[in-house]
Amino acid sequence: TYFDNRNSELQSGERELRIRKIQRKGKITMLLTYKKKPFDLKSKSKEEFEIVVTDFQNTVEIIKGMGFHSYISFKKYCDNYYFEYKRCKINVTVVRLMKLKEMFIEISTITRTSKSVKNKFKVLYSILHLLEVNKEQLTNEYYTELVKT
């Protein structure tokens, strides 16, 4: 579930506030996430901050009480694959959205400093090459926009 204020300031600034439930091996984890505006316009990569929450509905009520409203909810099914490549911890996620026919691949890593971003991108793009994903197959559209249509 994604939230914004009355003026849609988060969406217009390409920022995100969401709460989600993740189910893995029968265990449910709930996360509250804030994503800043993209620092890389090509990939739309964003710095994000995340905390575990223990009460989904109370967290939603707190967010609403602060003047936010939910503007979209959808189910996203993910298969995650974790490995190390060129000394980077990599997460490759195969994504399926119930409202869409297409499947997506997300490839990500964590960087602690802005100095290492350029090198991390090189690693991620080399993985795309190994997976035989070409540039024409890439998208930087947001799921929230894709499921609206």
Short mmCIF file of C-alpha atoms in Angstrom, two decimals:
data_model
loop_
_atom_site.label_atom_id
_atom_site.label_comp_id
_atom_site.label_asym_id
_atom_site.label_seq_id
_atom_site.Cartn_x
_atom_site.Cartn_y
_atom_site.Cartn_z
CA THR A 1 0.00 0.00 0.00
CA TYR A 2 1.41 3.37 -1.09
CA PHE A 3 0.60 6.68 0.60
CA ASP A 4 0.70 10.33 -0.36
CA ASN A 5 -0.64 13.62 0.93
CA ARG A 6 -3.61 15.56 -0.44
CA ASN A 7 -1.41 17.39 -2.97
CA SER A 8 0.35 14.22 -4.20
CA GLU A 9 3.71 15.74 -3.29
CA LEU A 10 5.43 12.39 -2.87
CA GLN A 11 4.34 11.13 -6.29
CA SER A 12 5.17 14.38 -8.06
CA GLY A 13 8.63 14.31 -6.46
CA GLU A 14 9.08 10.60 -7.32
CA ARG A 15 9.29 9.74 -3.63
CA GLU A 16 7.50 6.84 -1.99
CA LEU A 17 5.97 5.96 1.35
CA ARG A 18 4.67 2.42 1.58
CA ILE A 19 3.83 -0.33 3.98
CA ARG A 20 3.97 -3.94 2.87
CA LYS A 21 3.71 -7.47 4.08
CA ILE A 22 6.31 -9.98 2.97
CA GLN A 23 5.60 -13.67 3.37
CA ARG A 24 8.56 -16.05 3.31
CA LYS A 25 8.40 -19.65 4.40
CA GLY A 26 5.17 -19.07 6.29
CA LYS A 27 6.52 -16.08 8.24
CA ILE A 28 5.10 -12.59 7.66
CA THR A 29 7.32 -9.51 7.98
CA MET A 30 5.82 -6.03 7.74
CA LEU A 31 7.96 -3.13 6.53
CA LEU A 32 7.45 0.61 6.42
CA THR A 33 9.59 2.16 3.68
CA TYR A 34 10.40 5.70 2.60
CA LYS A 35 12.22 6.21 -0.70
CA LYS A 36 13.83 9.50 -1.65
CA LYS A 37 13.65 10.91 -5.17
CA PRO A 38 15.84 9.05 -7.69
CA PHE A 39 19.56 9.76 -7.54
CA ASP A 40 20.02 8.11 -10.94
CA LEU A 41 17.43 9.12 -13.54
CA LYS A 42 18.30 6.34 -15.99
CA SER A 43 17.53 3.50 -13.58
CA LYS A 44 15.32 5.52 -11.19
CA SER A 45 17.41 4.14 -8.32
CA LYS A 46 16.49 5.61 -4.96
CA GLU A 47 17.95 5.80 -1.50
CA GLU A 48 15.57 4.06 0.85
CA PHE A 49 14.95 3.74 4.56
CA GLU A 50 13.08 0.80 6.01
CA ILE A 51 11.86 -0.34 9.42
CA VAL A 52 10.09 -3.47 10.58
CA VAL A 53 6.64 -2.81 12.03
CA THR A 54 4.71 -5.22 14.21
CA ASP A 55 1.19 -3.85 13.81
CA PHE A 56 0.14 -3.24 10.21
CA GLN A 57 -3.23 -1.58 10.89
CA ASN A 58 -1.97 0.71 13.64
CA THR A 59 0.89 1.81 11.40
CA VAL A 60 -1.60 2.61 8.63
CA GLU A 61 -3.65 4.66 11.10
CA ILE A 62 -0.55 6.59 12.23
CA ILE A 63 0.31 7.38 8.59
CA LYS A 64 -3.27 8.50 7.90
CA GLY A 65 -3.28 10.56 11.09
CA MET A 66 -0.24 12.42 9.77
CA GLY A 67 -2.26 13.57 6.74
CA PHE A 68 -1.46 10.82 4.26
CA HIS A 69 -3.94 8.63 2.38
CA SER A 70 -3.45 5.38 0.50
CA TYR A 71 -3.60 5.88 -3.24
CA ILE A 72 -2.81 2.39 -4.54
CA SER A 73 -2.42 -1.18 -3.31
CA PHE A 74 -1.39 -4.25 -5.26
CA LYS A 75 0.04 -7.71 -4.82
CA LYS A 76 3.57 -8.35 -5.96
CA TYR A 77 4.91 -11.90 -6.03
CA CYS A 78 8.68 -12.21 -5.83
CA ASP A 79 11.25 -14.95 -6.14
CA ASN A 80 14.54 -13.71 -4.68
CA TYR A 81 17.99 -15.02 -5.48
CA TYR A 82 20.96 -13.87 -3.43
CA PHE A 83 24.60 -14.30 -4.39
CA GLU A 84 27.94 -12.55 -4.45
CA TYR A 85 29.40 -11.33 -7.72
CA LYS A 86 32.56 -9.25 -8.15
CA ARG A 87 32.67 -8.71 -4.38
CA CYS A 88 29.11 -7.30 -4.29
CA LYS A 89 26.16 -8.86 -2.54
CA ILE A 90 23.49 -9.11 -5.22
CA ASN A 91 19.74 -9.64 -5.05
CA VAL A 92 18.00 -10.70 -8.25
CA THR A 93 14.22 -10.66 -7.93
CA VAL A 94 11.79 -12.13 -10.44
CA VAL A 95 8.58 -10.11 -10.07
CA ARG A 96 5.01 -10.94 -11.04
CA LEU A 97 2.15 -8.52 -10.57
CA MET A 98 -1.37 -9.92 -10.61
CA LYS A 99 -2.67 -7.07 -12.77
CA LEU A 100 -0.03 -7.49 -15.50
CA LYS A 101 0.96 -10.26 -17.90
CA GLU A 102 4.63 -9.30 -18.00
CA MET A 103 7.27 -10.49 -15.58
CA PHE A 104 10.09 -8.26 -14.40
CA ILE A 105 13.63 -8.75 -13.15
CA GLU A 106 15.01 -6.43 -10.51
CA ILE A 107 18.72 -6.51 -9.79
CA SER A 108 19.94 -4.66 -6.75
CA THR A 109 22.75 -4.22 -4.30
CA ILE A 110 23.37 -2.00 -1.31
CA THR A 111 25.92 0.76 -1.28
CA ARG A 112 26.90 2.72 1.79
CA THR A 113 28.60 5.64 0.03
CA SER A 114 27.84 7.69 -3.06
CA LYS A 115 31.43 7.12 -4.21
CA SER A 116 30.78 3.44 -4.89
CA VAL A 117 27.53 3.91 -6.86
CA LYS A 118 29.17 4.11 -10.28
CA ASN A 119 31.11 0.87 -9.76
CA LYS A 120 28.04 -0.91 -8.37
CA PHE A 121 26.08 0.06 -11.48
CA LYS A 122 28.82 -1.47 -13.64
CA VAL A 123 28.46 -4.73 -11.71
CA LEU A 124 24.66 -4.71 -12.01
CA TYR A 125 24.75 -4.00 -15.75
CA SER A 126 27.29 -6.79 -16.24
CA ILE A 127 24.81 -9.18 -14.59
CA LEU A 128 22.12 -8.02 -17.02
CA HIS A 129 24.53 -8.81 -19.83
CA LEU A 130 25.14 -12.31 -18.43
CA LEU A 131 21.36 -12.82 -18.27
CA GLU A 132 21.16 -11.72 -21.92
CA VAL A 133 18.90 -8.80 -21.08
CA ASN A 134 19.43 -6.05 -23.65
CA LYS A 135 18.87 -2.31 -23.21
CA GLU A 136 15.60 -2.38 -25.17
CA GLN A 137 14.13 -4.69 -22.54
CA LEU A 138 14.89 -2.32 -19.66
CA THR A 139 12.28 -0.09 -18.11
CA ASN A 140 12.36 2.52 -15.41
CA GLU A 141 8.59 2.74 -15.03
CA TYR A 142 7.19 2.39 -11.55
CA TYR A 143 4.93 -0.54 -10.69
CA THR A 144 2.46 1.95 -9.22
CA GLU A 145 2.07 3.50 -12.68
CA LEU A 146 1.95 0.19 -14.54
CA VAL A 147 -0.84 -1.30 -12.43
CA LYS A 148 -2.99 1.85 -12.68
CA THR A 149 -3.74 1.23 -16.36
#
